[in-house]
Tab-separated table of C-alpha atoms in Angstrom:
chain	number	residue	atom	x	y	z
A	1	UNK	CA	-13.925	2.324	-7.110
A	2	UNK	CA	-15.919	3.248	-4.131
A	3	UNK	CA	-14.305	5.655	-1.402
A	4	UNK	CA	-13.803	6.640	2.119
A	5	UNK	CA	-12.902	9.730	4.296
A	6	UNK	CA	-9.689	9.090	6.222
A	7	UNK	CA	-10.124	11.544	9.301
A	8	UNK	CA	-11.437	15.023	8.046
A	9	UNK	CA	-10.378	15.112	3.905
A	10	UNK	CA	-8.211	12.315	3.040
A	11	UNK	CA	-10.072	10.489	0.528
A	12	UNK	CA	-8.780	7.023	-0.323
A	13	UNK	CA	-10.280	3.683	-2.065
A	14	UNK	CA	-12.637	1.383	0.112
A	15	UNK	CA	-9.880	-0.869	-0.366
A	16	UNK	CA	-6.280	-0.198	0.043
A	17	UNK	CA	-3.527	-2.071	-1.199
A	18	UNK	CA	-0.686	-3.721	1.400
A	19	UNK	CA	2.397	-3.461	-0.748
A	20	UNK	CA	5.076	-5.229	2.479
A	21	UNK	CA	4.371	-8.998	1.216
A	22	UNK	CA	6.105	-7.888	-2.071
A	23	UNK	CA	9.778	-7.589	0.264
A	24	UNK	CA	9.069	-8.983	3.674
A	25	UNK	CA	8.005	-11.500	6.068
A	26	UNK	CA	6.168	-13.802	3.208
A	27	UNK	CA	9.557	-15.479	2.279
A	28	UNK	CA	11.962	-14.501	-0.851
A	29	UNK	CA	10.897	-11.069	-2.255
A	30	UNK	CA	9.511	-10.873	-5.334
A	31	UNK	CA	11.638	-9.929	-7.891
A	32	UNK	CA	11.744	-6.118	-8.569
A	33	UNK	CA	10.140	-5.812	-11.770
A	34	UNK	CA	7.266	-8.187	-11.032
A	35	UNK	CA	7.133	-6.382	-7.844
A	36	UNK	CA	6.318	-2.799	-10.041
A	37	UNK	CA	4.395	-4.588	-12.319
A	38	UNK	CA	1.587	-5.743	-9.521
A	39	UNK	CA	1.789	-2.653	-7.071
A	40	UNK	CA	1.160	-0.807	-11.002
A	41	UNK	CA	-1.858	-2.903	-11.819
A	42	UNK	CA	-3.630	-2.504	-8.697
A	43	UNK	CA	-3.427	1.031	-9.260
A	44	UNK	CA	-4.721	0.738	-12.933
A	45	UNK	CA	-7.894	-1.891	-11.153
A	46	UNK	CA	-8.564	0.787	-8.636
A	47	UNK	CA	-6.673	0.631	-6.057
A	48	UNK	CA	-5.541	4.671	-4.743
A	49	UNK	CA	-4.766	3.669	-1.321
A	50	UNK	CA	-0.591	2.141	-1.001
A	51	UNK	CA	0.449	1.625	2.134
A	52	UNK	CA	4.401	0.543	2.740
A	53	UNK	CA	7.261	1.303	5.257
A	54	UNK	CA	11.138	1.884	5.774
A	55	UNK	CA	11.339	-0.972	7.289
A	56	UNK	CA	10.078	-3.152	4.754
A	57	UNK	CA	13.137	-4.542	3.120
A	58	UNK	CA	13.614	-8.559	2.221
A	59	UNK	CA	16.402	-10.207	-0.386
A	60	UNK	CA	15.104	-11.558	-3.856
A	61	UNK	CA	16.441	-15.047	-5.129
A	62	UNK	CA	19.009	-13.840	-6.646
A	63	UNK	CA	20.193	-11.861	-3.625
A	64	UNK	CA	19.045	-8.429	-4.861
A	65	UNK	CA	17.704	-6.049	-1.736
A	66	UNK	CA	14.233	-5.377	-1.931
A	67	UNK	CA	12.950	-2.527	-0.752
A	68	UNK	CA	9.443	-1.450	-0.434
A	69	UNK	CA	9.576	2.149	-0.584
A	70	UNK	CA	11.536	2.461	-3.650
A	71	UNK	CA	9.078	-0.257	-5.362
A	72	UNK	CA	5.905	2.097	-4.882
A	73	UNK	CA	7.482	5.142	-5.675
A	74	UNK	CA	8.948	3.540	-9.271
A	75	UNK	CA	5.658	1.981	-9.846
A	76	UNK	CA	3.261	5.217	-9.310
A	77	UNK	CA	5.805	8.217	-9.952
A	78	UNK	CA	3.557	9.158	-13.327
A	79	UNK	CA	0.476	8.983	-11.579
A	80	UNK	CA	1.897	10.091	-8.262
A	81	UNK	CA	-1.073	12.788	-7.938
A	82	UNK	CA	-3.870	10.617	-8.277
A	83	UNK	CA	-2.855	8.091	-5.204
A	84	UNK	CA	-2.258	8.513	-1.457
A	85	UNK	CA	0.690	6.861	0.115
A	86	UNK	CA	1.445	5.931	3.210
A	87	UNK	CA	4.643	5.305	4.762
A	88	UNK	CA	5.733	4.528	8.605
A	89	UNK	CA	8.587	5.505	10.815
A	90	UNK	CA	10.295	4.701	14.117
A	91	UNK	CA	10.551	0.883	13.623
A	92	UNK	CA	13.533	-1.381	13.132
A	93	UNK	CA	13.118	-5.296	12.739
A	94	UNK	CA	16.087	-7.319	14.304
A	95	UNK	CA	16.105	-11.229	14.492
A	96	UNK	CA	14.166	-11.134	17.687
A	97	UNK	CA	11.541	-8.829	17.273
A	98	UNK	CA	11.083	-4.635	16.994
A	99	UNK	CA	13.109	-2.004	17.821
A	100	UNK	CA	11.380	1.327	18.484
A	101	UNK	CA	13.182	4.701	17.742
A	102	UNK	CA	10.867	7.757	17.947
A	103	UNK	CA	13.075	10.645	18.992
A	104	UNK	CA	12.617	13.226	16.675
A	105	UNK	CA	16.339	13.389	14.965
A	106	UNK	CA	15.588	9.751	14.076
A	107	UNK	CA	11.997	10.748	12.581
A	108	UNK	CA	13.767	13.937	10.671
A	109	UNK	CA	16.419	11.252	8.824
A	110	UNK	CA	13.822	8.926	8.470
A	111	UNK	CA	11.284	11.462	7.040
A	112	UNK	CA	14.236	12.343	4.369
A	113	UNK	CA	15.028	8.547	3.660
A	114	UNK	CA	11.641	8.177	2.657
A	115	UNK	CA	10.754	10.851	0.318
A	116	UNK	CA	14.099	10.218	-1.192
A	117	UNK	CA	13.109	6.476	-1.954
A	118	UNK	CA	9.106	7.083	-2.418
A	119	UNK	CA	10.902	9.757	-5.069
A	120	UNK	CA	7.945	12.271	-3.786
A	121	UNK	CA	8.085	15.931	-2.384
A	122	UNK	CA	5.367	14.605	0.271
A	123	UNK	CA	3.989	11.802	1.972
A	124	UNK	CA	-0.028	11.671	2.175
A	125	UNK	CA	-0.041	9.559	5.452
A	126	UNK	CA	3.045	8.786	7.961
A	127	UNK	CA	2.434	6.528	10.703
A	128	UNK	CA	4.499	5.919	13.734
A	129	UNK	CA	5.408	2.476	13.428
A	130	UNK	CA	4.931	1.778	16.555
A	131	UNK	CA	4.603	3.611	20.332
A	132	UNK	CA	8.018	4.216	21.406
A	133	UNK	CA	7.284	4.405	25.472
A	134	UNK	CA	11.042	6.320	25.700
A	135	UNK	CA	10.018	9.206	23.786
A	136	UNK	CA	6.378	11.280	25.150
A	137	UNK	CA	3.983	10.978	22.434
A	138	UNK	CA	3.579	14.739	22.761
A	139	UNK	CA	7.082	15.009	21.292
A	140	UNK	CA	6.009	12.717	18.307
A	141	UNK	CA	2.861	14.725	17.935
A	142	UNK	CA	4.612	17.884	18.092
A	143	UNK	CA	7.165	16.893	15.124
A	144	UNK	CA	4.215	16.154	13.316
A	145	UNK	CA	2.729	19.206	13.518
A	146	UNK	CA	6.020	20.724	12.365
A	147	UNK	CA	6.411	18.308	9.292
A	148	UNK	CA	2.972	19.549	8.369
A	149	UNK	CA	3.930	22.453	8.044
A	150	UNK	CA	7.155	22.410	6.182
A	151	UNK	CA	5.274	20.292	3.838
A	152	UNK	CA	6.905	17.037	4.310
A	153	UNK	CA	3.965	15.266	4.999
A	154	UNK	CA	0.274	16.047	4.809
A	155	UNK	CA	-1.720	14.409	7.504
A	156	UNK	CA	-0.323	11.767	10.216
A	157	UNK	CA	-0.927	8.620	11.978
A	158	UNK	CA	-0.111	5.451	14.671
A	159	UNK	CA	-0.007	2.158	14.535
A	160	UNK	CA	-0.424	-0.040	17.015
A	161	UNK	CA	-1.985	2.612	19.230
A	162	UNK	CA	-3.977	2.652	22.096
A	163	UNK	CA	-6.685	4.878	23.679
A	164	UNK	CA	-4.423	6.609	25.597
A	165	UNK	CA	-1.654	7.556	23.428
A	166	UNK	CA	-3.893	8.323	20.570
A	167	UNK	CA	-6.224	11.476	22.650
A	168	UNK	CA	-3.029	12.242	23.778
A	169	UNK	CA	-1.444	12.468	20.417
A	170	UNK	CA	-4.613	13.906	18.901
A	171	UNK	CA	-4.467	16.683	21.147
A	172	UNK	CA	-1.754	18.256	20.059
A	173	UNK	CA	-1.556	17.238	16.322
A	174	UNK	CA	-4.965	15.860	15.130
A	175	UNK	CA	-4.540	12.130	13.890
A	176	UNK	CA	-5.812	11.176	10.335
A	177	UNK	CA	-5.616	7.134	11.056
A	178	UNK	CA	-4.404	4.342	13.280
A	179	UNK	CA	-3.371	1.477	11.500
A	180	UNK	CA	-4.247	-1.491	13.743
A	181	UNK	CA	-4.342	-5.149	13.000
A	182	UNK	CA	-7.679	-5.989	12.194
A	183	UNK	CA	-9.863	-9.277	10.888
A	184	UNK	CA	-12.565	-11.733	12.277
A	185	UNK	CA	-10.042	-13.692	14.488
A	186	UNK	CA	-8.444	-10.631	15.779
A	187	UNK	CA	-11.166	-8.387	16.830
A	188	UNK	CA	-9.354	-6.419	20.033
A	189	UNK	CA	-9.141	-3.238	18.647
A	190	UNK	CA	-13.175	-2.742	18.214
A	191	UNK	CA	-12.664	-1.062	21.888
A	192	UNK	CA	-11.355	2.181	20.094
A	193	UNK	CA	-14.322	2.870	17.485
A	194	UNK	CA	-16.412	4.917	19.830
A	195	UNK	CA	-12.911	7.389	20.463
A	196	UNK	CA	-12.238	7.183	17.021
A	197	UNK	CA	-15.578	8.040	16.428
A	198	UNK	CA	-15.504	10.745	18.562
A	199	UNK	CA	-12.471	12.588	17.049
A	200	UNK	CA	-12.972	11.619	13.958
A	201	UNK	CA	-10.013	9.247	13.027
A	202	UNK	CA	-9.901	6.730	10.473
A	203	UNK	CA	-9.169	2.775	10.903
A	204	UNK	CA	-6.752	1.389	8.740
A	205	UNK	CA	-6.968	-2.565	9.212
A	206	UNK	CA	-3.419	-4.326	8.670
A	207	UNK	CA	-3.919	-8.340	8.150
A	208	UNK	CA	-7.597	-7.867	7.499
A	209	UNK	CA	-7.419	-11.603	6.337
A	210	UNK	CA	-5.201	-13.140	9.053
A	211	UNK	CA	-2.186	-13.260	7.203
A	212	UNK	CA	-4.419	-15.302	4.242
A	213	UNK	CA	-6.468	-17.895	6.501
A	214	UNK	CA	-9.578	-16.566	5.946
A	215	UNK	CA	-9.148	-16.527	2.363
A	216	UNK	CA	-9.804	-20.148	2.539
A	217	UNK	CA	-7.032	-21.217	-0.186
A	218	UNK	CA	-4.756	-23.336	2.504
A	219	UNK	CA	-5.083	-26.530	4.184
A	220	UNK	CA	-2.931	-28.251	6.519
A	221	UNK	CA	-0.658	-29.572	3.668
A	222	UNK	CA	0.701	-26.407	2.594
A	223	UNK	CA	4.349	-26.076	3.622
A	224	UNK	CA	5.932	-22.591	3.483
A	225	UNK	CA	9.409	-21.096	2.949
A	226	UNK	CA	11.722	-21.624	5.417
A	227	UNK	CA	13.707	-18.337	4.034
A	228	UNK	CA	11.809	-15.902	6.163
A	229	UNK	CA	8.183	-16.734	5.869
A	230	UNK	CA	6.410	-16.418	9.270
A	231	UNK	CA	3.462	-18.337	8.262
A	232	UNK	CA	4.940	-20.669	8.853
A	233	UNK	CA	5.454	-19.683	12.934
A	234	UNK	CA	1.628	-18.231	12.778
A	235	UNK	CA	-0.271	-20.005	15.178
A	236	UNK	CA	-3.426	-19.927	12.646
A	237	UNK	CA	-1.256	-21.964	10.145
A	238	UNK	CA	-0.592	-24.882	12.121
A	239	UNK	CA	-1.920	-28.283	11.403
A	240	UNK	CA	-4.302	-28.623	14.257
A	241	UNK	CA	-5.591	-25.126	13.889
A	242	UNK	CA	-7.633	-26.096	10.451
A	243	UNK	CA	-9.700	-27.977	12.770
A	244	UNK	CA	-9.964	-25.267	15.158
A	245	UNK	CA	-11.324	-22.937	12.369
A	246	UNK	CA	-13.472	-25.353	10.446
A	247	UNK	CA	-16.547	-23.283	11.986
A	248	UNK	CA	-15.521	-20.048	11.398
A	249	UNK	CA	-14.222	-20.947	7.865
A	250	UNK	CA	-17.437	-22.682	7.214
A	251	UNK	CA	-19.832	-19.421	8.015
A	252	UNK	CA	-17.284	-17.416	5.514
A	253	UNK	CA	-17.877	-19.987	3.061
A	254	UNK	CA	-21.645	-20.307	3.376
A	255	UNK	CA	-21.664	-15.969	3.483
A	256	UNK	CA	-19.696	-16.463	0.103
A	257	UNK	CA	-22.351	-18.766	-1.292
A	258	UNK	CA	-25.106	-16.483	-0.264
A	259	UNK	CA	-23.527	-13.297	-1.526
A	260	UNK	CA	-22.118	-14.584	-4.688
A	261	UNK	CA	-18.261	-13.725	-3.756
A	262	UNK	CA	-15.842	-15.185	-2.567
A	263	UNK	CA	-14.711	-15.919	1.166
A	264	UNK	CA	-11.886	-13.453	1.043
A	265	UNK	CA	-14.233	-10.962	-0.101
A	266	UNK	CA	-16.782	-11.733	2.884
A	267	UNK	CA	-14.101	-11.249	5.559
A	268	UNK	CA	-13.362	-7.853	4.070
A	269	UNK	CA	-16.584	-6.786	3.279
A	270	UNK	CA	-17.512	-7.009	6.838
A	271	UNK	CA	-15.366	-4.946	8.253
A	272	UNK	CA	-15.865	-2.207	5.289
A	273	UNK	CA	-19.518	-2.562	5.877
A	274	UNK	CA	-19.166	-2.071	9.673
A	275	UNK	CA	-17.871	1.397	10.063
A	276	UNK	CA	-17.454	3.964	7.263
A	277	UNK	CA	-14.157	4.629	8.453
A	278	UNK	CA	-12.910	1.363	8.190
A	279	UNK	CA	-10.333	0.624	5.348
A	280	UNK	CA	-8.787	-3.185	4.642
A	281	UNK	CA	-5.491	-3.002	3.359
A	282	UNK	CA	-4.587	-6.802	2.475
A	283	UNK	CA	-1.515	-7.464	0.171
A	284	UNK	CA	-1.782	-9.729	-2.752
A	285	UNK	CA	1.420	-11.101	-5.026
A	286	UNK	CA	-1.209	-12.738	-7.121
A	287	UNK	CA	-2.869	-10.551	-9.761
A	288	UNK	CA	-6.363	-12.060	-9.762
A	289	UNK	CA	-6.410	-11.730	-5.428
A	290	UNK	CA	-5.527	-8.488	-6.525
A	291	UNK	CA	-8.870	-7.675	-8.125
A	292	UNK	CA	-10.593	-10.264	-6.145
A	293	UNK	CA	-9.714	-8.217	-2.809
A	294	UNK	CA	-10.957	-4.970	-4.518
A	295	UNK	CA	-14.507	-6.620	-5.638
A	296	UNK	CA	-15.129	-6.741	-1.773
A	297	UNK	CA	-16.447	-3.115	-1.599
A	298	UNK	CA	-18.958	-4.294	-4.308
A	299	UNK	CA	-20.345	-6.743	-1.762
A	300	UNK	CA	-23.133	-5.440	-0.095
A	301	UNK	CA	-24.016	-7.503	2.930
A	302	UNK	CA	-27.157	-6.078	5.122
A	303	UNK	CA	-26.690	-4.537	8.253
A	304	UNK	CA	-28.576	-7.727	9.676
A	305	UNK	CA	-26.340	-9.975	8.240
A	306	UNK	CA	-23.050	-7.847	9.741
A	307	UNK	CA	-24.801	-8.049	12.981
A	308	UNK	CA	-25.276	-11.821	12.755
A	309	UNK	CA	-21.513	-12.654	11.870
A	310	UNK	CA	-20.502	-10.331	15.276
A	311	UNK	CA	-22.961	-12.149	16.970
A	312	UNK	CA	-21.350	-15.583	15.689
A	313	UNK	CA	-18.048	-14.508	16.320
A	314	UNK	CA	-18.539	-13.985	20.080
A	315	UNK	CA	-20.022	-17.383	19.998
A	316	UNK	CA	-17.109	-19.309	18.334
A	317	UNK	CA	-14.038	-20.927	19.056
A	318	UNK	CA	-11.462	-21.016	17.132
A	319	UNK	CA	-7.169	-20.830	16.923
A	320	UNK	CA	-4.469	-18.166	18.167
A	321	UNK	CA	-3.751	-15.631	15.429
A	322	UNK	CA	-0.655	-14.284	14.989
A	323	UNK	CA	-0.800	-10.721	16.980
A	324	UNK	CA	2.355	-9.111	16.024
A	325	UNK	CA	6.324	-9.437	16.845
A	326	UNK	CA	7.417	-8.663	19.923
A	327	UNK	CA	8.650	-5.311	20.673
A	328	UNK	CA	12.337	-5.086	22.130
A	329	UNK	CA	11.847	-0.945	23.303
């Protein structure tokens, strides 16, 4: 599996693996021993990047709590030196959106929470969830530093961050990654790669595939779960919105053609091609997507044919995409 450089020495796979559609926000969870069994199998394809959260908790059918953490840290605990994992803090969902909670008591209990449930003695990569504007990102970048240190975690990150908060951040505890939502319909983050190239921080791209549109496997017919499945709210997933997309969809399909993959491979080859500091992390219940998704980094598009899909993409129109819940505090 090829590799990248996270910031100055974290080394991860080209491709990461988004483990949250196994408990939340894609409808029922999957049941906790299929849910091992695939986060264990992308490991054993290639997969050495895991990214997951606290806050990533959903119900199985049979009314069983999922929860994320504990899922990734059953499913890798033998080979628990050989993988990086990343985990998040300072987030809560409610019904109406996101909660922020940065102050630094709530980061030392959550810090504790997760190496209990990861079962590890330290997390590779922990992301603030999200800004919390209450608490100075100083303060946040400060408990890093101490974390560091007492060997809690290893290197840190933000989600969701900006260009201000990040050179503030970086300044007083350097920053690894931001983890930012990412894909060909949501392209507003491309502002930060000359800071990020500048301090030499990595981009970790969340919904690289726009929550699945772009893998081309849904049409206007497909109905989804009413039990907590917010495709189903996406604007990219309503009916008139295939339309909308038909051109864009059409250039990933005739990339896919060309390049002998497939189109979900073409959206995230891309982005890996773009920047060498640019890591997908889509999330997969199906085995085969699984090793689909990580052929991507084994599609080599040319530089001229990266520059001509940018080029497109300023050109076309095409649907809303889903750009995140809304954020209470």
């Amino acid at each position: 599996m090829k590799k990248k450089i996270l910031g100055k020495d974290l080394e991860v796979s080209a491709v990461g693996y988004g483990c949250m559609g196994l408990s939340h926000a894609y409808g029922n969870a999957t049941a906790h021993n299929e849910a091992v069994k695939i986060i264990r199998s992308a490991y054993e394809n290639g997969y050495t990047f895991f990214d997951t959260a606290r806050c990533y908790v959903g119900t199985e059918e049979n009314g069983a709590i999922s929860d994320n953490e504990e899922l990734v840290g059953e499913a890798l605990k033998d080979v628990r030196n050989h993988v990086v994992i990343a985990t998040k803090f300072g987030v809560n969902h409610s019904t109406d959106g996101l909660v922020t909670d940065s102050r630094p008591d709530s980061i030392r209990k959550s810090v504790e929470v997760s190496l209990k449930r990861l079962n590890v003695e330290h997390i590779d990569l922990y992301y603030q969830h999200r800004i919390d504007l209450d608490v100075p990102i100083e303060e946040v970048a400060g408990l890093m530093s101490e974390l560091i240190d007492e060997g809690k975690i290893t290197h840190w990150g933000m989600s969701e961050a900006d260009e201000e908060h990040i050179r503030r951040a970086h300044t007083v505890c350097p920053v690894t990654a931001i983890q930012n939502r990412y894909s060909m319909m949501s392209r507003w983050h491309e502002s930060l790669f000359s800071v990020l190239e500048e301090l030499n921080i990595g981009f970790v791209a969340f919904s690289p595939l726009a929550n699945g549109i772009l893998s081309d496997a849904y049409t206007k017919e497909d109905v989804f779960d009413q039990n907590g499945d917010y495709r189903r709210l996406m604007p990219q997933f309503q009916s008139e919105s295939y339309g909308q997309n038909e051109e864009l969809l059409n250039l990933i399909r005739r990339l896919a053609e060309e390049n002998n993959a497939t189109p979900s491979q073409i959206a995230l080859s891309w982005m890996i091609q773009k920047k060498p500091y640019i890591v997908p992390i889509p999330g997969t219940r199906n085995m085969e997507r699984l090793k689909e998704n990580l052929g991507a980094a084994n599609v080599n598009m040319t530089p001229a044919q990266i520059e001509q899909i940018d080029t497109a993409l300023n050109q076309m129109k095409m649907s809303e995409v889903f750009g995140g819940s809304k954020i209470l505090k």
